[in-house]
Short mmCIF file of C-alpha atoms and ligand atoms in Angstrom, two decimals:
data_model
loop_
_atom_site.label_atom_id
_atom_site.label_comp_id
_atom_site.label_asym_id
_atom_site.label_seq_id
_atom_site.Cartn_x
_atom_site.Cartn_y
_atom_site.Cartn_z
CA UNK Q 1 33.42 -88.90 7.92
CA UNK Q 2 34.36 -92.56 6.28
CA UNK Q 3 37.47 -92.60 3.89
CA UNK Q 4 36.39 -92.93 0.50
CA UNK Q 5 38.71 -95.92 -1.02
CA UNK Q 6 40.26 -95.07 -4.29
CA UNK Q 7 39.14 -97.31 -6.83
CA UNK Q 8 41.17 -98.83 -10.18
CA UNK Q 9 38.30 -99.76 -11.96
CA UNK Q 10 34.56 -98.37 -12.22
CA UNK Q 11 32.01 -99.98 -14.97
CA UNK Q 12 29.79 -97.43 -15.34
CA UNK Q 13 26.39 -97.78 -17.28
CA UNK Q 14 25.88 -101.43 -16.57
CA UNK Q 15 22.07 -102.47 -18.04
CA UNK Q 16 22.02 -105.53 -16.07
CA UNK Q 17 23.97 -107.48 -13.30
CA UNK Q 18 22.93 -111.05 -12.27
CA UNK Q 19 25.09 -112.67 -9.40
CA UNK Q 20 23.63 -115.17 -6.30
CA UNK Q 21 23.44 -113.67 -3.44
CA UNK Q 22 26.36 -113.26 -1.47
CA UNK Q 23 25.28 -115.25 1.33
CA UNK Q 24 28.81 -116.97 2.03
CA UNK Q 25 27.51 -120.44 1.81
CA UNK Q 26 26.32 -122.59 -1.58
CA UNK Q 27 22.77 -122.25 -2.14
CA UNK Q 28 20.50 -125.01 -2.10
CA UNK Q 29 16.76 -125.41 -3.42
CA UNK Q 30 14.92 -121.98 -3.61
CA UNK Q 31 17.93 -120.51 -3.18
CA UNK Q 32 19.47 -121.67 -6.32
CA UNK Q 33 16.58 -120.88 -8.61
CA UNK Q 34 17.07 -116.72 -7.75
CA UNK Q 35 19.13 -115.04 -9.05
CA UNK Q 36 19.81 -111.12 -7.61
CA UNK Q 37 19.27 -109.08 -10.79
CA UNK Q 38 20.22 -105.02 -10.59
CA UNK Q 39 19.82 -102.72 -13.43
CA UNK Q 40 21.11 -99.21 -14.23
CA UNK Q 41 24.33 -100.06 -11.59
CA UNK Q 42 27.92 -99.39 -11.49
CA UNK Q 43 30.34 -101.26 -9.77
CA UNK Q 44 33.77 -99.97 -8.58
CA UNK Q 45 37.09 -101.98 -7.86
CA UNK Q 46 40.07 -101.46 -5.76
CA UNK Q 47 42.99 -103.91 -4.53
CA UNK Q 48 41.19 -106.98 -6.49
CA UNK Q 49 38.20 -106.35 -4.44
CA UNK Q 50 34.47 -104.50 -4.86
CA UNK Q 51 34.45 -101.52 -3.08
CA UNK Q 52 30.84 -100.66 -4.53
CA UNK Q 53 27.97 -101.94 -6.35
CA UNK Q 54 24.93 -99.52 -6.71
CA UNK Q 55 22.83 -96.97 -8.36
CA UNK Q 56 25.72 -94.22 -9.89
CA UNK Q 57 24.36 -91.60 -7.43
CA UNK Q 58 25.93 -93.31 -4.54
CA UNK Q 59 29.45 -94.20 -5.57
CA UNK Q 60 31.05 -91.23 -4.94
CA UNK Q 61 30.00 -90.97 -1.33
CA UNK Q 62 32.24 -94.84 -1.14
CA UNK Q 63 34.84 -94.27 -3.72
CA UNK Q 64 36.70 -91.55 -5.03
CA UNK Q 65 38.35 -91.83 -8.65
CA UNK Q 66 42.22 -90.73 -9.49
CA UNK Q 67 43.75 -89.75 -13.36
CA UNK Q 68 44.59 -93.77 -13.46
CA UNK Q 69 41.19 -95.19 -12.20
CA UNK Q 70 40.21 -96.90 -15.82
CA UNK Q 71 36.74 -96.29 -16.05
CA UNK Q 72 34.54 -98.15 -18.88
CA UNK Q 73 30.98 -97.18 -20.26
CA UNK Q 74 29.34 -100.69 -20.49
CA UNK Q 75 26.56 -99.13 -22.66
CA UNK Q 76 24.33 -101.17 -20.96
CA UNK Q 77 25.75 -104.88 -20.96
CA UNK Q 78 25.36 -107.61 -18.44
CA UNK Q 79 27.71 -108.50 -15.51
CA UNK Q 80 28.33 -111.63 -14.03
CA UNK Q 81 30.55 -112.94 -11.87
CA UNK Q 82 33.19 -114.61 -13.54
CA UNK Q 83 32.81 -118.87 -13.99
CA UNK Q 84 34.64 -121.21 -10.98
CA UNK Q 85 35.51 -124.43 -12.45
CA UNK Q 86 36.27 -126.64 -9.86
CA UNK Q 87 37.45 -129.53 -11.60
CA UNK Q 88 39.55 -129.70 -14.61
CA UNK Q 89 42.97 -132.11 -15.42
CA UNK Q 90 45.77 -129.81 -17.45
CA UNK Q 91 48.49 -131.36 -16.06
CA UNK Q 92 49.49 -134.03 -18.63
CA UNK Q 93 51.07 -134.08 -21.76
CA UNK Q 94 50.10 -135.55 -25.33
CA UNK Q 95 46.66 -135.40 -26.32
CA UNK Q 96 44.18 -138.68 -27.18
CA UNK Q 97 42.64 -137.96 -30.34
CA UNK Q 98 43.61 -141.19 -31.63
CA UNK Q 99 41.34 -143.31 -28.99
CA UNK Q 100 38.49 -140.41 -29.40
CA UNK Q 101 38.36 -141.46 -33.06
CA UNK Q 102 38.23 -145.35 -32.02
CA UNK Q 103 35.49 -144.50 -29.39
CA UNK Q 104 33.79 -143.25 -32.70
CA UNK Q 105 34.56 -146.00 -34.15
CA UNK Q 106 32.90 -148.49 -31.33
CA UNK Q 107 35.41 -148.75 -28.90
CA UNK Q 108 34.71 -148.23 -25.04
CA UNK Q 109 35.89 -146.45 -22.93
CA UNK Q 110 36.74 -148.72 -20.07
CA UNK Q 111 37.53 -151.08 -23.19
CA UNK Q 112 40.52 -148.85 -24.10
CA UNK Q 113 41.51 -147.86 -20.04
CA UNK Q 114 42.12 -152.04 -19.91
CA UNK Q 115 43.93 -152.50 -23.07
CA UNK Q 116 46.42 -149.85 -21.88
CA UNK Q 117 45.06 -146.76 -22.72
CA UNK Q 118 43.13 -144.22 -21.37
CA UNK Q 119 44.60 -142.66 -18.32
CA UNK Q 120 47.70 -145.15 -18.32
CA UNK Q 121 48.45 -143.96 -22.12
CA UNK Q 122 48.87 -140.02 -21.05
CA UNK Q 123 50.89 -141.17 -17.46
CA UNK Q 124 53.50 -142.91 -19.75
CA UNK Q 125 54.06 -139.31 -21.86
CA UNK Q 126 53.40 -137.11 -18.82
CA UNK Q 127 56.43 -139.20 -16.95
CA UNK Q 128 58.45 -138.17 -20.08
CA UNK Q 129 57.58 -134.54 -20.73
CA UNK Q 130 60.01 -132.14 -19.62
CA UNK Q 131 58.30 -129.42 -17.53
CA UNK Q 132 58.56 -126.53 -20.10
CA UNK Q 133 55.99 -128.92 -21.78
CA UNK Q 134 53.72 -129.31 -19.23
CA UNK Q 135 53.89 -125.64 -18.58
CA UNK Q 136 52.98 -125.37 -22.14
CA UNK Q 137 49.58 -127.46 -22.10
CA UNK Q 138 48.94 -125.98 -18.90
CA UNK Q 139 49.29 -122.53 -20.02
CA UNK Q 140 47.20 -123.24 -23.48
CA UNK Q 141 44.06 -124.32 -21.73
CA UNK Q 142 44.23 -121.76 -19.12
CA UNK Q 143 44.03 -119.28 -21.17
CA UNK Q 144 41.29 -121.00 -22.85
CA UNK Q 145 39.63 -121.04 -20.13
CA UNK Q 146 40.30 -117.27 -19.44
CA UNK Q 147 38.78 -116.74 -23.14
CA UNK Q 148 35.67 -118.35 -22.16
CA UNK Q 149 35.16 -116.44 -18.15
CA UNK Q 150 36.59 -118.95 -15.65
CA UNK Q 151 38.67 -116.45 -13.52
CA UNK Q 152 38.93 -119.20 -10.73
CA UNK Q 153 39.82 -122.90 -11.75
CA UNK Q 154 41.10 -126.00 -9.70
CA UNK Q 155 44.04 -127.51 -11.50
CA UNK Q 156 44.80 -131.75 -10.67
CA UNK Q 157 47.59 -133.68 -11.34
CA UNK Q 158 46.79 -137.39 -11.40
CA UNK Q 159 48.88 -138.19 -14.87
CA UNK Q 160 52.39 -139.04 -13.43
CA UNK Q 161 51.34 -142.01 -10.53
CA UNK Q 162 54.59 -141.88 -8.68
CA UNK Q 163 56.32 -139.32 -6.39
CA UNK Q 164 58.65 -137.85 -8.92
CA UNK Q 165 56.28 -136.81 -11.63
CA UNK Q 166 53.18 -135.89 -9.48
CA UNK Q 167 55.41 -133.87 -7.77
CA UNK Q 168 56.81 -131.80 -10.59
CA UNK Q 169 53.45 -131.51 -12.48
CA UNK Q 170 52.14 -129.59 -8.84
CA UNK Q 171 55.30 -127.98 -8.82
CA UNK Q 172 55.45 -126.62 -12.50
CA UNK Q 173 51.56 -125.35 -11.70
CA UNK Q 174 52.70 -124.01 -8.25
CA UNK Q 175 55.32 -121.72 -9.79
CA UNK Q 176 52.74 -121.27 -12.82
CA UNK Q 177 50.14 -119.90 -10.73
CA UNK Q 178 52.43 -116.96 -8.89
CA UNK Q 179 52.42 -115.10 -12.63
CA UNK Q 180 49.04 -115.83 -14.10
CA UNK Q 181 45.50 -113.75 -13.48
CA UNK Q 182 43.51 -116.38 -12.34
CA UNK Q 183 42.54 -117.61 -8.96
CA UNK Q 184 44.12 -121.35 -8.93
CA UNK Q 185 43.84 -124.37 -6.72
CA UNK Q 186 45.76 -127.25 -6.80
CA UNK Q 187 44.47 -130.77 -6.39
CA UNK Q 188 47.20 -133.80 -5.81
CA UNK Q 189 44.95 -136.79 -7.89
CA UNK Q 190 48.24 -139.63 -7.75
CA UNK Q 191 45.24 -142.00 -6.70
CA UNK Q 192 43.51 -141.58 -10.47
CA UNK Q 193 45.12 -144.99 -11.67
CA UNK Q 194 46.97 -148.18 -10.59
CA UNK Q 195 50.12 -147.67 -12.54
CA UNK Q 196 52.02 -150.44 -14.26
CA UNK Q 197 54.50 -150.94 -11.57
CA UNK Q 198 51.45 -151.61 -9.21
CA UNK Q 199 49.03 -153.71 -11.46
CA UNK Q 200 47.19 -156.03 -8.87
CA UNK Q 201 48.74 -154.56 -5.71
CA UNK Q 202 46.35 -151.54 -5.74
CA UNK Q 203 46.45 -151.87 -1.45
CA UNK Q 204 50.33 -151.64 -2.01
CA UNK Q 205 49.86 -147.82 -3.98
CA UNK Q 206 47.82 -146.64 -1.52
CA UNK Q 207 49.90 -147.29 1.07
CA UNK Q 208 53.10 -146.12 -0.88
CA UNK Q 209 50.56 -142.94 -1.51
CA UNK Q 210 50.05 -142.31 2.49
CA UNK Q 211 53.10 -143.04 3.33
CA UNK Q 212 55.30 -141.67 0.89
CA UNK Q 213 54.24 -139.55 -1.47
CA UNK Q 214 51.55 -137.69 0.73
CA UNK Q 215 54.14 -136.65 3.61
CA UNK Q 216 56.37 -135.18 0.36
CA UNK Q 217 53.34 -132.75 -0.90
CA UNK Q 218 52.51 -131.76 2.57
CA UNK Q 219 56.25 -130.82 2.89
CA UNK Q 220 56.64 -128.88 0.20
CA UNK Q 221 53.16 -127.30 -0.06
CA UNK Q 222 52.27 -128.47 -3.38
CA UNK Q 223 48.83 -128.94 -3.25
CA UNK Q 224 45.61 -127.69 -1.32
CA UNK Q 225 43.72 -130.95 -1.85
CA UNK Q 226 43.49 -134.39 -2.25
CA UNK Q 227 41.36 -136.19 -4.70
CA UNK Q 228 40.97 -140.20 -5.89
CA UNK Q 229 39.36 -141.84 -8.46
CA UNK Q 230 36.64 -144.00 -6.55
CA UNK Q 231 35.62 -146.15 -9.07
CA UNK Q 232 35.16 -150.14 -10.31
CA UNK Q 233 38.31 -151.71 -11.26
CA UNK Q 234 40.69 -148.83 -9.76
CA UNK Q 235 40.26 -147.55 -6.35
CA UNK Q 236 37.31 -149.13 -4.08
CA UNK Q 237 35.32 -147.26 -1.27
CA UNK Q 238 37.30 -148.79 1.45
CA UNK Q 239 40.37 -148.22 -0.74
CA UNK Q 240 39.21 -144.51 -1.04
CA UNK Q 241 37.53 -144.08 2.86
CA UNK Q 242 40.77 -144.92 4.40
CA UNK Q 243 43.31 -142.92 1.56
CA UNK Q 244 40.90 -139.70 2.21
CA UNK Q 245 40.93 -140.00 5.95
CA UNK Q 246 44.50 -139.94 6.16
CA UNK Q 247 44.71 -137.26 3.82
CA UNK Q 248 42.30 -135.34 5.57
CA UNK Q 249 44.17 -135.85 8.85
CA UNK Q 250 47.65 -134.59 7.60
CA UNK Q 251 45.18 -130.74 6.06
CA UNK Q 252 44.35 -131.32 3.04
CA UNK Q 253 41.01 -131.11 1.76
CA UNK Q 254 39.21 -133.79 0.26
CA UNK Q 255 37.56 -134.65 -3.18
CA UNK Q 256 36.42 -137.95 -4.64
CA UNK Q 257 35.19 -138.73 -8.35
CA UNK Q 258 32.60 -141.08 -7.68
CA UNK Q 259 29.79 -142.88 -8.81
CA UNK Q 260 30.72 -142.35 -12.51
CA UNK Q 261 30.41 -145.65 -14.11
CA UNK Q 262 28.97 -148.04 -11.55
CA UNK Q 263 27.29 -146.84 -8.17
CA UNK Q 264 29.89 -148.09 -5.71
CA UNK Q 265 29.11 -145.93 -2.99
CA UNK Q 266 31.60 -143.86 -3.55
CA UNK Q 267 28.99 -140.86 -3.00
CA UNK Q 268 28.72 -142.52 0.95
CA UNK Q 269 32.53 -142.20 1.43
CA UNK Q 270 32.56 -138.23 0.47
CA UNK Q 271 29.84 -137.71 3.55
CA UNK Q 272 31.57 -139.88 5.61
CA UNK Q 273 35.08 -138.40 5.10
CA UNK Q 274 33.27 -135.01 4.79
CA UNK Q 275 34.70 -134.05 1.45
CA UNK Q 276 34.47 -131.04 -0.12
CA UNK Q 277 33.08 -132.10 -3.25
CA UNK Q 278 31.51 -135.36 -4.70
CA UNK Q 279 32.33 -135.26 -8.74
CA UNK Q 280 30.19 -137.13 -11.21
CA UNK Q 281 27.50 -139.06 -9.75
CA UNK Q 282 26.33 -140.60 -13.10
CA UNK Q 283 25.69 -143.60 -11.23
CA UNK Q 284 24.57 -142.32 -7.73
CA UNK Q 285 22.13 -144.44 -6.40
CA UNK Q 286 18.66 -142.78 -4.86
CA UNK Q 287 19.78 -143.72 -1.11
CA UNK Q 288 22.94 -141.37 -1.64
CA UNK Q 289 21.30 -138.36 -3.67
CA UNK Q 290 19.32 -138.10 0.00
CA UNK Q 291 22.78 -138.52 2.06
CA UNK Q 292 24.86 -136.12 -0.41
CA UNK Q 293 21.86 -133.56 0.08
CA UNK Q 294 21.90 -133.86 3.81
CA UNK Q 295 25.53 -133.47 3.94
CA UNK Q 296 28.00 -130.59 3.69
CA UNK Q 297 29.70 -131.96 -0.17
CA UNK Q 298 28.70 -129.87 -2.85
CA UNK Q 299 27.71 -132.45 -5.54
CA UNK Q 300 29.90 -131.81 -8.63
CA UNK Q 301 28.26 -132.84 -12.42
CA UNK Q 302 30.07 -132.87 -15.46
CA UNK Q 303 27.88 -132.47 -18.15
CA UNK Q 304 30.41 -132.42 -20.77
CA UNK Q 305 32.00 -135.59 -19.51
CA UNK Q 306 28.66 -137.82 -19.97
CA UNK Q 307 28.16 -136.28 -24.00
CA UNK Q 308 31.88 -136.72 -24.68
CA UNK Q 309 31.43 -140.46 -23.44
CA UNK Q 310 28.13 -140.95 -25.32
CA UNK Q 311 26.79 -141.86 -21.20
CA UNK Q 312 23.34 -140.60 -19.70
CA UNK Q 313 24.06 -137.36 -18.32
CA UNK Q 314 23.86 -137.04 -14.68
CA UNK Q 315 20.31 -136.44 -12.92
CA UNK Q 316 20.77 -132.87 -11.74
CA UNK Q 317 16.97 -132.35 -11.38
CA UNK Q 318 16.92 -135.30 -8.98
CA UNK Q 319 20.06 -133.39 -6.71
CA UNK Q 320 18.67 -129.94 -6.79
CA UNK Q 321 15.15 -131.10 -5.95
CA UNK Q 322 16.85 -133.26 -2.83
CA UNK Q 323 17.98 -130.28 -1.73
CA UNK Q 324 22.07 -130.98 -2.74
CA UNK Q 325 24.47 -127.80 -3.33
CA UNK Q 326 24.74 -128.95 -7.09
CA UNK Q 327 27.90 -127.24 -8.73
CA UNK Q 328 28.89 -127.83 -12.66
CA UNK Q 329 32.61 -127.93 -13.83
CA UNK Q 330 34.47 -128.95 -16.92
CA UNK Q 331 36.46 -131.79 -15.82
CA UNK Q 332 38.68 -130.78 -18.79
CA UNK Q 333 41.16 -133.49 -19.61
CA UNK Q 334 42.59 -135.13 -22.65
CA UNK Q 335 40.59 -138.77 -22.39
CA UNK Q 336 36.79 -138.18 -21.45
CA UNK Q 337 35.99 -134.78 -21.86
CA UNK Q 338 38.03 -132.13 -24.32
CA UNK Q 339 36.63 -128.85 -23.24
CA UNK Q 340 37.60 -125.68 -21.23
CA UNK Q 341 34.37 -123.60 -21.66
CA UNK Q 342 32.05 -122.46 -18.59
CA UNK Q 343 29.56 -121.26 -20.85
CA UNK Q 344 28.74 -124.42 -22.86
CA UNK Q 345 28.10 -126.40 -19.54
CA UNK Q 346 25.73 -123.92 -18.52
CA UNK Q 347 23.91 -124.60 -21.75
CA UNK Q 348 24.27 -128.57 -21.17
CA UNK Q 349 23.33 -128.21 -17.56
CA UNK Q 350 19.96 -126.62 -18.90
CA UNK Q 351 19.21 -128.60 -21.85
CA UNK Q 352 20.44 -132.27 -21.03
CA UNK Q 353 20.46 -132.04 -16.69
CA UNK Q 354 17.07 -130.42 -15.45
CA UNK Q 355 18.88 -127.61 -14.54
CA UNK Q 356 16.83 -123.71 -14.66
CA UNK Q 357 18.87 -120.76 -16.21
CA UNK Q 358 19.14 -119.99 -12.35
CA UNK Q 359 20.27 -123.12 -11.10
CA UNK Q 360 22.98 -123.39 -14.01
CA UNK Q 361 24.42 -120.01 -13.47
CA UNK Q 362 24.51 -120.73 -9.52
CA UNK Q 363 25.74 -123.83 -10.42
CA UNK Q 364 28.57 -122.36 -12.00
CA UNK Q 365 30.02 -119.57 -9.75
CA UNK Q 366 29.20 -119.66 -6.23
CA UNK Q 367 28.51 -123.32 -5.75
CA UNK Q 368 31.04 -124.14 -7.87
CA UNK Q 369 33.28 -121.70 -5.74
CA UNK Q 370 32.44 -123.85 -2.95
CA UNK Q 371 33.30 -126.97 -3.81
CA UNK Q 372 36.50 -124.89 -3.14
CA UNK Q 373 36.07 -123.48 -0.65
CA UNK Q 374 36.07 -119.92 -1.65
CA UNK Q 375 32.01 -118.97 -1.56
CA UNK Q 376 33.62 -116.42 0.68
CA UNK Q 377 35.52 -114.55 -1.90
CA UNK Q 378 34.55 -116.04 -5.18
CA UNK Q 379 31.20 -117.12 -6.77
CA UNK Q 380 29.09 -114.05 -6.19
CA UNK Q 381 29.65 -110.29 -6.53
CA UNK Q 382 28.65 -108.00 -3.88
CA UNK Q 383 30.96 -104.92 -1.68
CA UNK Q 384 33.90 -107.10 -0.65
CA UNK Q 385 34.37 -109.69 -2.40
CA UNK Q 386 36.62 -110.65 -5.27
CA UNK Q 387 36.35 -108.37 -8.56
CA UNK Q 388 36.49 -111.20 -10.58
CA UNK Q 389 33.40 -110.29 -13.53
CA UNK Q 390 32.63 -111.05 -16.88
CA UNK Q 391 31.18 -108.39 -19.28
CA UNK Q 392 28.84 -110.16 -21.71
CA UNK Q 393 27.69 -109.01 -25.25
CA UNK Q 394 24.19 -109.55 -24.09
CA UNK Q 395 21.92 -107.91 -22.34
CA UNK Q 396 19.82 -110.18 -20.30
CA UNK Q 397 21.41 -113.31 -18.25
CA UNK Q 398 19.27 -115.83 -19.59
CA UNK Q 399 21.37 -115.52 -23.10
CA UNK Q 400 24.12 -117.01 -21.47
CA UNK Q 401 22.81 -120.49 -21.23
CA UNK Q 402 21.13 -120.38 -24.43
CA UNK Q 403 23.58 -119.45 -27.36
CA UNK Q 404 24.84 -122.89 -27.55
CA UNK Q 405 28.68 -123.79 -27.38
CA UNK Q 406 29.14 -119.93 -28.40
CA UNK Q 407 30.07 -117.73 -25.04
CA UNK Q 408 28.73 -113.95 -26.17
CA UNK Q 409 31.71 -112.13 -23.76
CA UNK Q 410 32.81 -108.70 -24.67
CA UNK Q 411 35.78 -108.34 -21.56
CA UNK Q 412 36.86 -110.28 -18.28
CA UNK Q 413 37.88 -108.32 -15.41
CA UNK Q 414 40.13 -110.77 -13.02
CA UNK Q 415 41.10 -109.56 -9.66
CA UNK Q 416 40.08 -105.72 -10.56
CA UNK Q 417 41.64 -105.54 -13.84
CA UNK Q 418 40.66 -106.05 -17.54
CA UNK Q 419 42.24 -109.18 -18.91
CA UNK Q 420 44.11 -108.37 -21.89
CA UNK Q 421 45.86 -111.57 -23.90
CA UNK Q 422 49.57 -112.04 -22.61
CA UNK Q 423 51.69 -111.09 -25.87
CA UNK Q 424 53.27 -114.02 -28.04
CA UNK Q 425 49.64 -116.17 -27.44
CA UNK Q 426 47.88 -117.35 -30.08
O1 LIG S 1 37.56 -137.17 -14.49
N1 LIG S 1 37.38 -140.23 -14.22
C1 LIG S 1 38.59 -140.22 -14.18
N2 LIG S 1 39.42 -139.30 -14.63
C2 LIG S 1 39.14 -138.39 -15.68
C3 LIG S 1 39.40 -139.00 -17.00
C4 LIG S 1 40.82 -138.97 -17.30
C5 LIG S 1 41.28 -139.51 -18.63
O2 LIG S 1 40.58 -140.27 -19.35
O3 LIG S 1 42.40 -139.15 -18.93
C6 LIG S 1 37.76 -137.85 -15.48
O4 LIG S 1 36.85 -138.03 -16.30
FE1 LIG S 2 37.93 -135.77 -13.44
#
């Protein structure tokens, strides 16, 4: 007779749960556009993971329940599983509402990155903020995010520029991430920007980055990947071929933001240097949608990075119908795109990308989980893997993506348990 596993958590009386399927890889084409949709289910939890999903009648043969199991009647809501965002930028400190109201005004944004602004303008305050500040914006658009489902999110530095800084803005999110419910992944991004002390020696950072700074993370095990900010007038693709191989070579796993405002290949360099991810790809040329969906990278859009820019948003339809694993994330930061919320790039993805209901919600979770490596644990629910779920106030998945910048979610469950808002939070 099997052991029946004691569970913490059973949602009884779910009316509908739509997850991909748990297939431990992205999905791609077909794939993408399915969704698995189960009604009349429960699902049980136990030790952060599922130890059942099924018709009622068969959980008690899995699972048995104790007097502390919480159990909650979901009078017939959806499930999901809860949002991955695989690319977001809270380490910094000082926000940039001043140069978002002179973008309104005319200004552009490259215009304002080479007067000074831009990234450079949020390195000079992050290199001044203590760390109980940073741990403060950190913490505020975490839980954000938490409000609006993501129960896994990448975290990158990339506002400091030199060893000192970068390494205390990994450090404050290392420490950050031992006490907080969601999953979190760190990304060292000191390649995002020349910084002053480098202006025209950009060769001369990189190697200061490979030779110094790199070794120091890697040390101290302050971040699980490396990222750079492939892109005209910062870091070129031989610039950003060479950094990522190096990086790759000392463990880390690679990411690139490329193709964003010019096509210079930087699409090429995450196939050839195998990276995890390719993030942008406003600009990708036609010749690199066909290598990115030949190739291993998930292909990262940022919906909400194109509107806040007033740019064309990325060609999704062209990515998913090359046959690309096509993820969607934030890319929350305080200079091109102001937003935490899962939901509302779903809705972009559909309405402004090419993307199906389907392909956004995919999109979203498992590919997006992915681009981080985790379609193993996160992404997807199904028996074993992470109980990461959000309860909606809606019945049928396809709401999600169409209530517009307003995420219907009655509860979150993170690793098995019901997030409830940490006390002293507004
Ligand atoms: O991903 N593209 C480069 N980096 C950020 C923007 C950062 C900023 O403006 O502060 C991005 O969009
Ligand atoms: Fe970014």
């Amino acid at each position: 007779m099997s052991v029946r596993l004691k569970a913490d958590l059973v949602l009884e009386n779910i009316g509908e749960l739509a997850t991909p399927a748990a297939s431990g890889k992205p999905a791609r084409r077909g794939d993408a556009k399915r969704l698995l949709v189960s009604r009349n289910v429960c699902v049980a939890a136990g030790k952060g993971k599922i130890l059942y999903l099924g018709k009622p009648e068969g959980m008690d043969d899995v699972v048995k329940l104790t007097d502390s199991t919480v159990v909650m009647d979901l009078e017939g809501r959806l499930v999901t599983p809860g949002f991955v965002d695989c690319h977001t930028h809270p380490l910094y400190y000082g926000d940039r509402a001043d140069e978002f109201a002179m973008r309104a005004a005319g200004a552009d944004y490259e215009e304002i990155a080479a007067a000074g602004g831009g990234i450079l303008n949020s390195v000079a305050r992050t290199r001044k903020a203590s760390r109980e500040q940073l741990e403060e914006t950190l913490r505020k658009h975490l839980l954000t995010m938490l409000r609006y489902g993501t129960t896994t999110v990448e975290v990158k530095s990339g506002y400091g520029l030199d060893l000192e800084t970068e390494s205390r803005c990994l450090d404050v999110v290392t420490n950050f991430a031992e006490n907080w419910p969601q999953t979190i992944r760190r990304t060292f991004l000191g390649a995002h920007e020349i910084p002053e002390e480098f202006r025209g020696r950009s060769d001369d950072f990189i190697e200061f980055l490979i030779s110094e700074v790199l070794p120091e993370i890697k040390k101290r095990n302050l971040a699980d990947f490396v990222d750079i900010f492939c892109e005209k007038g910062v870091f070129d693709p031989d610039q950003a071929a060479r950094y990522l191989s190096k990086a790759a070579e000392m463990g880390f796993g690679v990411r690139i933001h490329a193709d964003e405002f010019h096509d210079t290949g930087g699409a090429a360099v995450a196939v050839e240097v195998n990276a995890m991810s390719a993030d942008h790809l406003l600009s990708i040329s036609d010749e690199n949608v066909s290598r990115i969906a030949a190739s291993d990278t998930v292909a990262t859009l940022l919906p909400g990075t194109a509107l806040f820019l007033g740019k064309d948003f990325p060609d999704g339809r062209k990515l998913l119908d090359a046959g690309a694993a096509v993820a969607i994330a934030t890319d929350l930061n305080p200079g091109s795109c102001y937003c935490e919320s899962m939901p509302f790039m779903v809705n972009l993805a559909v309405c402004a990308c090419g993307f199906t209901v389907e392909e956004a919600l995919t999109a979203a979770t498992l590919n997006s989980a992915a681009a981080l490596g985790l379609e193993h644990r996160k992404g997807s629910l199904a028996r074993g893997m992470d109980a990461d779920m959000i309860i909606w106030d809606l019945n049928d998945y396809r709401g999600i993506a169409y209530h517009m910048a307003i995420p219907d979610i009655a509860h979150l469950i993170v690793s098995g348990e019901v997030f409830t808002e940490p006390e002293g939070n507004r």
